[in-house]
Amino acid sequence: MRTIALAITAAFAVAPLIAEARITSVTWDPARSQAPSMFPGQSAAFGGLSFGGVGQYEKLRGTATGELDPNDPRNKVITDIELATRNAAGMVTYSMDVFILRPLNQANGNQRLFYDFNNRGQMRLGRLNNGTVTSDPVTAADAGDGYVMRHGFSVAGNGWDFGATGTANLKISVPRLTGLPGPSYEYIVNDNAITMSVGLTFPANTLVKSLAKLTVRARLDDAPVTLSDSQWEYTSAAGTAIRLLPLGTPFQQSAIYEFWYTAKDPVVSGVGLAASRDWVSFLRHASAAEGNPLAGYVQYTYSYSISQPSRTLNDFVLFGFNEDLQGRRVIDGILSHTGGGSGDQINYRYGQTGRTERNRQNHLYPEGVFPFAHQTLTDHLSGKTGGRDERCAASNTCPKRFEVNTSNEHWVKAGSLLHSDTHGKDLKEPDDVRYYLMSGQSHQRRQPLPRAPRAAARARPLGEQRSQTAEERDPARRPPRLGHHAARLAGRCRAAKRARLAEHSGRAVHRRDHHPLLARLRRNARRRHHQQLPAIGRRPALVQDLRLEGRRGRQRDRRRAHAGRRGADRHHHRLGAAPRRVRRARRLRVRRAEHPVRAHQGRAQGERRPAQVARGALQGPRRLRQGGRQGRAQTAEGRIPRRRRRAALRR
């Protein structure tokens, strides 16, 4: 108890000294820390594991409080900050969970801060270490192979997402605006048949059901059916959840429910961006006397993020938060993994930061909103002019960025709009940005892909370090270019979708389409952003999820590959993949049967087809689909007549 009291007393004692940094106090929790230098008697982190020449590490978990001046131009970009409650000094306050991992002997470190920009409160350090994905690592197993620690990085994290939950995760408390009713929307899909009630992100302003609307449809392209007032109700007077009637009726499994209603009590979620800015700036520049545990040991800061936080970092730079209150750069290098060209709706009233739009979900949330690219461009749909790097370029605080995306982000996350304009024309790569494509990879590891796309990310923190010190050039890369026949222009913007959102929210929302297959079903759409997408049939051997044509399509693509393209790379995806000959795909041919769409298309080696064997179309246990030299030999010998073989393939 005496140790805890001393820690709290020390935190408040330094508060007047660090007020200018806008972090007003930091309190470390000894019960959640493993820091022998701060709390004598505790053991080092990861069970005392040592990491080569760097040695042991220690972990600090605690809470930081801060304040923001709502009149500062750097904070005025936060939506509704002028409406937030202020303290006696006229400041807007917040508190957040914070995390530090540092070498026990900081002189052994590399003076680089690895800023783990967490995903919905959960840190991603374990991804790079091949260890446990957790925001509270404790054991040696949590350290994995210790990749980040062996290279001497200090690690920091903080809560920024108001929707984050979980005991171990990093959370933030931001101002809530009492009342202030406004339109809100919930997209509801449950992958089970037992869900009886669904919570609302924001409580309903009124329980009058005629002022809300609940619709349902089985498939995305079906017409929504509006449920009557007698078919649903709020679960309580608080208006924080809904359920179906009569009582005990579950929500249909995989059905798409949409709930339109008037909500109240929004939060000033953009405070999370300013809190992240001030926390990193505090660790970089504050002194030990001001309570900074990394004082004097941070020369450069690199961030690492996957998916949702990568999109948030797009907004972080867009709104100018990479410049601290003293005009200094906050993050020197950003390793953005699978962020695409979208944002995260963090700076919207009634925004839901945990949502993510894909080709079949959450289409009506303001995520894919112009600008997409770093350069300043004019959007041909809205007429707006802007770029993600406009503010940081004006203040000379732009970070160096590694934009690492997979084929998935080009299909459903506006990935190509990072390096092309809204007409689909290629843009010149900025001097401080590098584009990388993990060709043929999914958003995260999915069978039958043998490796996760993040495996290559382990090299990038060291690449950021070398690029800052000009030790070596960036590795060779092949960013997607339309001139390389790498992509196809696709995607009609969903005019109907945009009109529906405008109808219920009272304002027009700028959207763009995500998927060409869905766009073909929307023939009534009138406007579009041109996007570059992986061309079906031009892909590495490992891509199994984009080929939907079936057996005839594969035969057609194989014929086109041999007849229409030249060079050793005619069989590959061309969106950044290394040249790969088609015969390599034969080793994975049986795997195509594992995909649910193609479960009927493949058969294991040795499986007979009795009907075909009986009529002589297939000899013994061999499969009908014989390609190359052996198939031609069988046809020449008359064992598989050409006409019968083609007819069987069509079946």
PDB file of N, CA and C in Angstrom, residues 233-314:
ATOM      1  N   GLU A 233     -39.217  -4.276 -30.100  1.00  0.00           N
ATOM      2  CA  GLU A 233     -39.352  -3.302 -29.023  1.00  0.00           C
ATOM      3  C   GLU A 233     -37.979  -3.022 -28.408  1.00  0.00           C
ATOM      4  N   TYR A 234     -37.894  -1.916 -27.652  1.00  0.00           N
ATOM      5  CA  TYR A 234     -36.703  -1.653 -26.853  1.00  0.00           C
ATOM      6  C   TYR A 234     -36.745  -2.550 -25.621  1.00  0.00           C
ATOM      7  N   THR A 235     -35.584  -2.990 -25.173  1.00  0.00           N
ATOM      8  CA  THR A 235     -35.549  -3.935 -24.056  1.00  0.00           C
ATOM      9  C   THR A 235     -35.796  -3.272 -22.713  1.00  0.00           C
ATOM     10  N   SER A 236     -35.573  -1.958 -22.615  1.00  0.00           N
ATOM     11  CA  SER A 236     -35.759  -1.263 -21.339  1.00  0.00           C
ATOM     12  C   SER A 236     -36.027   0.210 -21.603  1.00  0.00           C
ATOM     13  N   ALA A 237     -36.320   0.934 -20.530  1.00  0.00           N
ATOM     14  CA  ALA A 237     -36.578   2.364 -20.649  1.00  0.00           C
ATOM     15  C   ALA A 237     -35.322   3.140 -21.005  1.00  0.00           C
ATOM     16  N   ALA A 238     -34.165   2.532 -20.812  1.00  0.00           N
ATOM     17  CA  ALA A 238     -32.913   3.211 -21.155  1.00  0.00           C
ATOM     18  C   ALA A 238     -32.717   3.311 -22.657  1.00  0.00           C
ATOM     19  N   GLY A 239     -33.386   2.465 -23.428  1.00  0.00           N
ATOM     20  CA  GLY A 239     -33.283   2.509 -24.878  1.00  0.00           C
ATOM     21  C   GLY A 239     -31.910   2.159 -25.399  1.00  0.00           C
ATOM     22  N   THR A 240     -31.243   1.215 -24.754  1.00  0.00           N
ATOM     23  CA  THR A 240     -29.881   0.843 -25.147  1.00  0.00           C
ATOM     24  C   THR A 240     -29.815  -0.458 -25.942  1.00  0.00           C
ATOM     25  N   ALA A 241     -30.954  -1.127 -26.158  1.00  0.00           N
ATOM     26  CA  ALA A 241     -30.960  -2.390 -26.899  1.00  0.00           C
ATOM     27  C   ALA A 241     -32.354  -2.629 -27.456  1.00  0.00           C
ATOM     28  N   ILE A 242     -32.448  -3.505 -28.468  1.00  0.00           N
ATOM     29  CA  ILE A 242     -33.732  -3.870 -29.055  1.00  0.00           C
ATOM     30  C   ILE A 242     -33.845  -5.386 -29.101  1.00  0.00           C
ATOM     31  N   ARG A 243     -35.081  -5.885 -29.219  1.00  0.00           N
ATOM     32  CA  ARG A 243     -35.339  -7.315 -29.357  1.00  0.00           C
ATOM     33  C   ARG A 243     -36.577  -7.513 -30.214  1.00  0.00           C
ATOM     34  N   LEU A 244     -36.740  -8.740 -30.682  1.00  0.00           N
ATOM     35  CA  LEU A 244     -37.877  -9.071 -31.532  1.00  0.00           C
ATOM     36  C   LEU A 244     -39.045  -9.562 -30.689  1.00  0.00           C
ATOM     37  N   LEU A 245     -40.237  -9.417 -31.258  1.00  0.00           N
ATOM     38  CA  LEU A 245     -41.464  -9.890 -30.620  1.00  0.00           C
ATOM     39  C   LEU A 245     -42.114 -10.942 -31.518  1.00  0.00           C
ATOM     40  N   PRO A 246     -42.861 -11.894 -30.910  1.00  0.00           N
ATOM     41  CA  PRO A 246     -43.074 -12.047 -29.463  1.00  0.00           C
ATOM     42  C   PRO A 246     -41.790 -12.426 -28.734  1.00  0.00           C
ATOM     43  N   LEU A 247     -41.782 -12.237 -27.414  1.00  0.00           N
ATOM     44  CA  LEU A 247     -40.592 -12.497 -26.622  1.00  0.00           C
ATOM     45  C   LEU A 247     -40.084 -13.916 -26.851  1.00  0.00           C
ATOM     46  N   GLY A 248     -38.797 -14.040 -26.944  1.00  0.00           N
ATOM     47  CA  GLY A 248     -38.195 -15.340 -27.215  1.00  0.00           C
ATOM     48  C   GLY A 248     -37.896 -15.571 -28.681  1.00  0.00           C
ATOM     49  N   THR A 249     -38.243 -14.594 -29.550  1.00  0.00           N
ATOM     50  CA  THR A 249     -37.957 -14.731 -30.976  1.00  0.00           C
ATOM     51  C   THR A 249     -36.509 -14.340 -31.243  1.00  0.00           C
ATOM     52  N   PRO A 250     -35.705 -15.227 -31.774  1.00  0.00           N
ATOM     53  CA  PRO A 250     -34.303 -14.877 -32.044  1.00  0.00           C
ATOM     54  C   PRO A 250     -34.163 -14.125 -33.367  1.00  0.00           C
ATOM     55  N   PHE A 251     -33.100 -13.392 -33.490  1.00  0.00           N
ATOM     56  CA  PHE A 251     -32.758 -12.783 -34.767  1.00  0.00           C
ATOM     57  C   PHE A 251     -32.335 -13.897 -35.733  1.00  0.00           C
ATOM     58  N   GLN A 252     -32.792 -13.808 -36.979  1.00  0.00           N
ATOM     59  CA  GLN A 252     -32.478 -14.847 -37.952  1.00  0.00           C
ATOM     60  C   GLN A 252     -30.971 -14.911 -38.202  1.00  0.00           C
ATOM     61  N   GLN A 253     -30.465 -16.102 -38.245  1.00  0.00           N
ATOM     62  CA  GLN A 253     -29.037 -16.283 -38.476  1.00  0.00           C
ATOM     63  C   GLN A 253     -28.643 -15.782 -39.862  1.00  0.00           C
ATOM     64  N   SER A 254     -27.597 -14.935 -39.899  1.00  0.00           N
ATOM     65  CA  SER A 254     -27.009 -14.384 -41.121  1.00  0.00           C
ATOM     66  C   SER A 254     -27.925 -13.435 -41.874  1.00  0.00           C
ATOM     67  N   ALA A 255     -29.131 -13.175 -41.365  1.00  0.00           N
ATOM     68  CA  ALA A 255     -29.993 -12.186 -42.008  1.00  0.00           C
ATOM     69  C   ALA A 255     -29.462 -10.786 -41.720  1.00  0.00           C
ATOM     70  N   ILE A 256     -29.741  -9.851 -42.619  1.00  0.00           N
ATOM     71  CA  ILE A 256     -29.254  -8.478 -42.497  1.00  0.00           C
ATOM     72  C   ILE A 256     -30.371  -7.620 -41.920  1.00  0.00           C
ATOM     73  N   TYR A 257     -30.191  -7.180 -40.692  1.00  0.00           N
ATOM     74  CA  TYR A 257     -31.106  -6.247 -40.044  1.00  0.00           C
ATOM     75  C   TYR A 257     -30.473  -4.855 -40.064  1.00  0.00           C
ATOM     76  N   GLU A 258     -31.290  -3.843 -40.297  1.00  0.00           N
ATOM     77  CA  GLU A 258     -30.834  -2.455 -40.237  1.00  0.00           C
ATOM     78  C   GLU A 258     -31.805  -1.663 -39.376  1.00  0.00           C
ATOM     79  N   PHE A 259     -31.245  -0.911 -38.432  1.00  0.00           N
ATOM     80  CA  PHE A 259     -32.069  -0.167 -37.482  1.00  0.00           C
ATOM     81  C   PHE A 259     -31.743   1.317 -37.605  1.00  0.00           C
ATOM     82  N   TRP A 260     -32.752   2.102 -37.983  1.00  0.00           N
ATOM     83  CA  TRP A 260     -32.622   3.555 -38.121  1.00  0.00           C
ATOM     84  C   TRP A 260     -33.373   4.200 -36.965  1.00  0.00           C
ATOM     85  N   TYR A 261     -32.709   5.088 -36.238  1.00  0.00           N
ATOM     86  CA  TYR A 261     -33.371   5.696 -35.078  1.00  0.00           C
ATOM     87  C   TYR A 261     -32.694   7.014 -34.725  1.00  0.00           C
ATOM     88  N   THR A 262     -33.306   7.771 -33.835  1.00  0.00           N
ATOM     89  CA  THR A 262     -32.721   9.003 -33.322  1.00  0.00           C
ATOM     90  C   THR A 262     -32.045   8.698 -31.991  1.00  0.00           C
ATOM     91  N   ALA A 263     -30.754   8.961 -31.931  1.00  0.00           N
ATOM     92  CA  ALA A 263     -29.961   8.652 -30.739  1.00  0.00           C
ATOM     93  C   ALA A 263     -29.704   9.919 -29.927  1.00  0.00           C
ATOM     94  N   LYS A 264     -29.080   9.740 -28.770  1.00  0.00           N
ATOM     95  CA  LYS A 264     -28.690  10.866 -27.919  1.00  0.00           C
ATOM     96  C   LYS A 264     -27.344  10.552 -27.257  1.00  0.00           C
ATOM     97  N   ASP A 265     -26.786  11.551 -26.619  1.00  0.00           N
ATOM     98  CA  ASP A 265     -25.546  11.424 -25.843  1.00  0.00           C
ATOM     99  C   ASP A 265     -24.368  10.932 -26.691  1.00  0.00           C
ATOM    100  N   PRO A 266     -24.002  11.633 -27.758  1.00  0.00           N
ATOM    101  CA  PRO A 266     -22.812  11.229 -28.513  1.00  0.00           C
ATOM    102  C   PRO A 266     -21.537  11.538 -27.730  1.00  0.00           C
ATOM    103  N   VAL A 267     -20.431  11.003 -28.197  1.00  0.00           N
ATOM    104  CA  VAL A 267     -19.139  11.259 -27.562  1.00  0.00           C
ATOM    105  C   VAL A 267     -18.254  12.050 -28.524  1.00  0.00           C
ATOM    106  N   VAL A 268     -17.288  12.759 -27.960  1.00  0.00           N
ATOM    107  CA  VAL A 268     -16.324  13.504 -28.769  1.00  0.00           C
ATOM    108  C   VAL A 268     -15.168  12.551 -29.061  1.00  0.00           C
ATOM    109  N   SER A 269     -15.385  11.640 -30.006  1.00  0.00           N
ATOM    110  CA  SER A 269     -14.435  10.553 -30.231  1.00  0.00           C
ATOM    111  C   SER A 269     -13.115  11.032 -30.814  1.00  0.00           C
ATOM    112  N   GLY A 270     -13.098  12.185 -31.490  1.00  0.00           N
ATOM    113  CA  GLY A 270     -11.866  12.697 -32.058  1.00  0.00           C
ATOM    114  C   GLY A 270     -10.821  13.065 -31.025  1.00  0.00           C
ATOM    115  N   VAL A 271     -11.218  13.145 -29.754  1.00  0.00           N
ATOM    116  CA  VAL A 271     -10.250  13.405 -28.688  1.00  0.00           C
ATOM    117  C   VAL A 271      -9.185  12.310 -28.666  1.00  0.00           C
ATOM    118  N   GLY A 272      -9.531  11.091 -29.096  1.00  0.00           N
ATOM    119  CA  GLY A 272      -8.557  10.008 -29.118  1.00  0.00           C
ATOM    120  C   GLY A 272      -7.366  10.309 -30.010  1.00  0.00           C
ATOM    121  N   LEU A 273      -7.568  11.072 -31.092  1.00  0.00           N
ATOM    122  CA  LEU A 273      -6.459  11.456 -31.962  1.00  0.00           C
ATOM    123  C   LEU A 273      -5.523  12.426 -31.253  1.00  0.00           C
ATOM    124  N   ALA A 274      -6.091  13.422 -30.583  1.00  0.00           N
ATOM    125  CA  ALA A 274      -5.273  14.393 -29.868  1.00  0.00           C
ATOM    126  C   ALA A 274      -4.561  13.753 -28.682  1.00  0.00           C
ATOM    127  N   ALA A 275      -5.218  12.820 -27.996  1.00  0.00           N
ATOM    128  CA  ALA A 275      -4.586  12.140 -26.862  1.00  0.00           C
ATOM    129  C   ALA A 275      -3.377  11.333 -27.320  1.00  0.00           C
ATOM    130  N   SER A 276      -3.486  10.674 -28.484  1.00  0.00           N
ATOM    131  CA  SER A 276      -2.355   9.913 -29.021  1.00  0.00           C
ATOM    132  C   SER A 276      -1.207  10.841 -29.387  1.00  0.00           C
ATOM    133  N   ARG A 277      -1.529  11.949 -30.001  1.00  0.00           N
ATOM    134  CA  ARG A 277      -0.500  12.946 -30.335  1.00  0.00           C
ATOM    135  C   ARG A 277       0.257  13.405 -29.089  1.00  0.00           C
ATOM    136  N   ASP A 278      -0.473  13.774 -28.055  1.00  0.00           N
ATOM    137  CA  ASP A 278       0.169  14.324 -26.860  1.00  0.00           C
ATOM    138  C   ASP A 278       0.938  13.264 -26.078  1.00  0.00           C
ATOM    139  N   TRP A 279       0.470  12.006 -26.112  1.00  0.00           N
ATOM    140  CA  TRP A 279       1.178  10.946 -25.394  1.00  0.00           C
ATOM    141  C   TRP A 279       2.530  10.664 -26.042  1.00  0.00           C
ATOM    142  N   VAL A 280       2.565  10.543 -27.347  1.00  0.00           N
ATOM    143  CA  VAL A 280       3.828  10.276 -28.031  1.00  0.00           C
ATOM    144  C   VAL A 280       4.767  11.469 -27.891  1.00  0.00           C
ATOM    145  N   SER A 281       4.230  12.679 -28.021  1.00  0.00           N
ATOM    146  CA  SER A 281       5.067  13.866 -27.874  1.00  0.00           C
ATOM    147  C   SER A 281       5.645  13.955 -26.466  1.00  0.00           C
ATOM    148  N   PHE A 282       4.864  13.596 -25.471  1.00  0.00           N
ATOM    149  CA  PHE A 282       5.342  13.586 -24.088  1.00  0.00           C
ATOM    150  C   PHE A 282       6.497  12.603 -23.915  1.00  0.00           C
ATOM    151  N   LEU A 283       6.380  11.411 -24.468  1.00  0.00           N
ATOM    152  CA  LEU A 283       7.441  10.413 -24.337  1.00  0.00           C
ATOM    153  C   LEU A 283       8.695  10.831 -25.097  1.00  0.00           C
ATOM    154  N   ARG A 284       8.551  11.595 -26.155  1.00  0.00           N
ATOM    155  CA  ARG A 284       9.708  12.020 -26.944  1.00  0.00           C
ATOM    156  C   ARG A 284      10.448  13.191 -26.316  1.00  0.00           C
ATOM    157  N   HIS A 285       9.719  14.120 -25.706  1.00  0.00           N
ATOM    158  CA  HIS A 285      10.333  15.398 -25.362  1.00  0.00           C
ATOM    159  C   HIS A 285      10.305  15.747 -23.875  1.00  0.00           C
ATOM    160  N   ALA A 286       9.427  15.159 -23.091  1.00  0.00           N
ATOM    161  CA  ALA A 286       9.376  15.514 -21.671  1.00  0.00           C
ATOM    162  C   ALA A 286      10.592  14.952 -20.944  1.00  0.00           C
ATOM    163  N   SER A 287      10.959  15.580 -19.841  1.00  0.00           N
ATOM    164  CA  SER A 287      12.129  15.169 -19.067  1.00  0.00           C
ATOM    165  C   SER A 287      11.741  14.151 -18.007  1.00  0.00           C
ATOM    166  N   ALA A 288      12.770  13.553 -17.372  1.00  0.00           N
ATOM    167  CA  ALA A 288      12.520  12.599 -16.296  1.00  0.00           C
ATOM    168  C   ALA A 288      11.850  13.288 -15.119  1.00  0.00           C
ATOM    169  N   ALA A 289      12.212  14.547 -14.877  1.00  0.00           N
ATOM    170  CA  ALA A 289      11.587  15.290 -13.779  1.00  0.00           C
ATOM    171  C   ALA A 289      10.106  15.522 -14.030  1.00  0.00           C
ATOM    172  N   GLU A 290       9.718  15.502 -15.278  1.00  0.00           N
ATOM    173  CA  GLU A 290       8.310  15.673 -15.627  1.00  0.00           C
ATOM    174  C   GLU A 290       7.550  14.353 -15.617  1.00  0.00           C
ATOM    175  N   GLY A 291       8.232  13.273 -15.266  1.00  0.00           N
ATOM    176  CA  GLY A 291       7.563  11.978 -15.146  1.00  0.00           C
ATOM    177  C   GLY A 291       7.645  11.101 -16.370  1.00  0.00           C
ATOM    178  N   ASN A 292       8.532  11.431 -17.315  1.00  0.00           N
ATOM    179  CA  ASN A 292       8.652  10.658 -18.551  1.00  0.00           C
ATOM    180  C   ASN A 292       9.565   9.456 -18.318  1.00  0.00           C
ATOM    181  N   PRO A 293       9.057   8.220 -18.419  1.00  0.00           N
ATOM    182  CA  PRO A 293       9.905   7.041 -18.183  1.00  0.00           C
ATOM    183  C   PRO A 293      10.900   6.755 -19.304  1.00  0.00           C
ATOM    184  N   LEU A 294      10.776   7.434 -20.448  1.00  0.00           N
ATOM    185  CA  LEU A 294      11.703   7.227 -21.559  1.00  0.00           C
ATOM    186  C   LEU A 294      12.549   8.467 -21.831  1.00  0.00           C
ATOM    187  N   ALA A 295      12.638   9.359 -20.887  1.00  0.00           N
ATOM    188  CA  ALA A 295      13.325  10.635 -21.094  1.00  0.00           C
ATOM    189  C   ALA A 295      14.757  10.413 -21.559  1.00  0.00           C
ATOM    190  N   GLY A 296      15.114  11.054 -22.665  1.00  0.00           N
ATOM    191  CA  GLY A 296      16.472  10.994 -23.175  1.00  0.00           C
ATOM    192  C   GLY A 296      16.799   9.774 -23.997  1.00  0.00           C
ATOM    193  N   TYR A 297      15.840   8.871 -24.185  1.00  0.00           N
ATOM    194  CA  TYR A 297      16.122   7.621 -24.890  1.00  0.00           C
ATOM    195  C   TYR A 297      15.227   7.416 -26.117  1.00  0.00           C
ATOM    196  N   VAL A 298      14.633   8.485 -26.615  1.00  0.00           N
ATOM    197  CA  VAL A 298      13.810   8.385 -27.827  1.00  0.00           C
ATOM    198  C   VAL A 298      14.314   9.404 -28.833  1.00  0.00           C
ATOM    199  N   GLN A 299      14.913   8.904 -29.891  1.00  0.00           N
ATOM    200  CA  GLN A 299      15.377   9.764 -30.969  1.00  0.00           C
ATOM    201  C   GLN A 299      14.398   9.761 -32.136  1.00  0.00           C
ATOM    202  N   TYR A 300      13.828   8.587 -32.459  1.00  0.00           N
ATOM    203  CA  TYR A 300      12.848   8.463 -33.522  1.00  0.00           C
ATOM    204  C   TYR A 300      11.668   7.636 -33.026  1.00  0.00           C
ATOM    205  N   THR A 301      10.513   7.873 -33.649  1.00  0.00           N
ATOM    206  CA  THR A 301       9.297   7.131 -33.306  1.00  0.00           C
ATOM    207  C   THR A 301       8.720   6.504 -34.561  1.00  0.00           C
ATOM    208  N   TYR A 302       8.445   5.189 -34.491  1.00  0.00           N
ATOM    209  CA  TYR A 302       7.821   4.463 -35.596  1.00  0.00           C
ATOM    210  C   TYR A 302       6.527   3.827 -35.091  1.00  0.00           C
ATOM    211  N   SER A 303       5.487   3.917 -35.898  1.00  0.00           N
ATOM    212  CA  SER A 303       4.221   3.299 -35.514  1.00  0.00           C
ATOM    213  C   SER A 303       3.998   2.028 -36.317  1.00  0.00           C
ATOM    214  N   TYR A 304       3.250   1.111 -35.727  1.00  0.00           N
ATOM    215  CA  TYR A 304       2.870  -0.135 -36.386  1.00  0.00           C
ATOM    216  C   TYR A 304       1.389  -0.355 -36.138  1.00  0.00           C
ATOM    217  N   SER A 305       0.662  -0.670 -37.187  1.00  0.00           N
ATOM    218  CA  SER A 305      -0.785  -0.838 -37.059  1.00  0.00           C
ATOM    219  C   SER A 305      -1.275  -1.821 -38.103  1.00  0.00           C
ATOM    220  N   ILE A 306      -2.377  -2.492 -37.788  1.00  0.00           N
ATOM    221  CA  ILE A 306      -3.001  -3.455 -38.699  1.00  0.00           C
ATOM    222  C   ILE A 306      -4.485  -3.127 -38.816  1.00  0.00           C
ATOM    223  N   SER A 307      -4.952  -2.907 -40.025  1.00  0.00           N
ATOM    224  CA  SER A 307      -6.364  -2.771 -40.334  1.00  0.00           C
ATOM    225  C   SER A 307      -6.963  -1.506 -39.723  1.00  0.00           C
ATOM    226  N   GLN A 308      -7.881  -1.633 -38.766  1.00  0.00           N
ATOM    227  CA  GLN A 308      -8.616  -0.483 -38.235  1.00  0.00           C
ATOM    228  C   GLN A 308      -7.712   0.669 -37.803  1.00  0.00           C
ATOM    229  N   PRO A 309      -6.679   0.450 -36.995  1.00  0.00           N
ATOM    230  CA  PRO A 309      -5.826   1.587 -36.617  1.00  0.00           C
ATOM    231  C   PRO A 309      -5.033   2.158 -37.788  1.00  0.00           C
ATOM    232  N   SER A 310      -4.775   1.368 -38.826  1.00  0.00           N
ATOM    233  CA  SER A 310      -4.122   1.924 -40.013  1.00  0.00           C
ATOM    234  C   SER A 310      -5.036   2.932 -40.687  1.00  0.00           C
ATOM    235  N   ARG A 311      -6.332   2.619 -40.725  1.00  0.00           N
ATOM    236  CA  ARG A 311      -7.281   3.589 -41.269  1.00  0.00           C
ATOM    237  C   ARG A 311      -7.371   4.824 -40.372  1.00  0.00           C
ATOM    238  N   THR A 312      -7.275   4.622 -39.059  1.00  0.00           N
ATOM    239  CA  THR A 312      -7.309   5.756 -38.143  1.00  0.00           C
ATOM    240  C   THR A 312      -6.078   6.633 -38.317  1.00  0.00           C
ATOM    241  N   LEU A 313      -4.927   6.025 -38.562  1.00  0.00           N
ATOM    242  CA  LEU A 313      -3.721   6.821 -38.809  1.00  0.00           C
ATOM    243  C   LEU A 313      -3.838   7.627 -40.100  1.00  0.00           C
ATOM    244  N   ASN A 314      -4.607   7.142 -41.064  1.00  0.00           N
ATOM    245  CA  ASN A 314      -4.894   7.961 -42.243  1.00  0.00           C
ATOM    246  C   ASN A 314      -5.568   9.261 -41.823  1.00  0.00           C
TER     247      ASN A 314
END
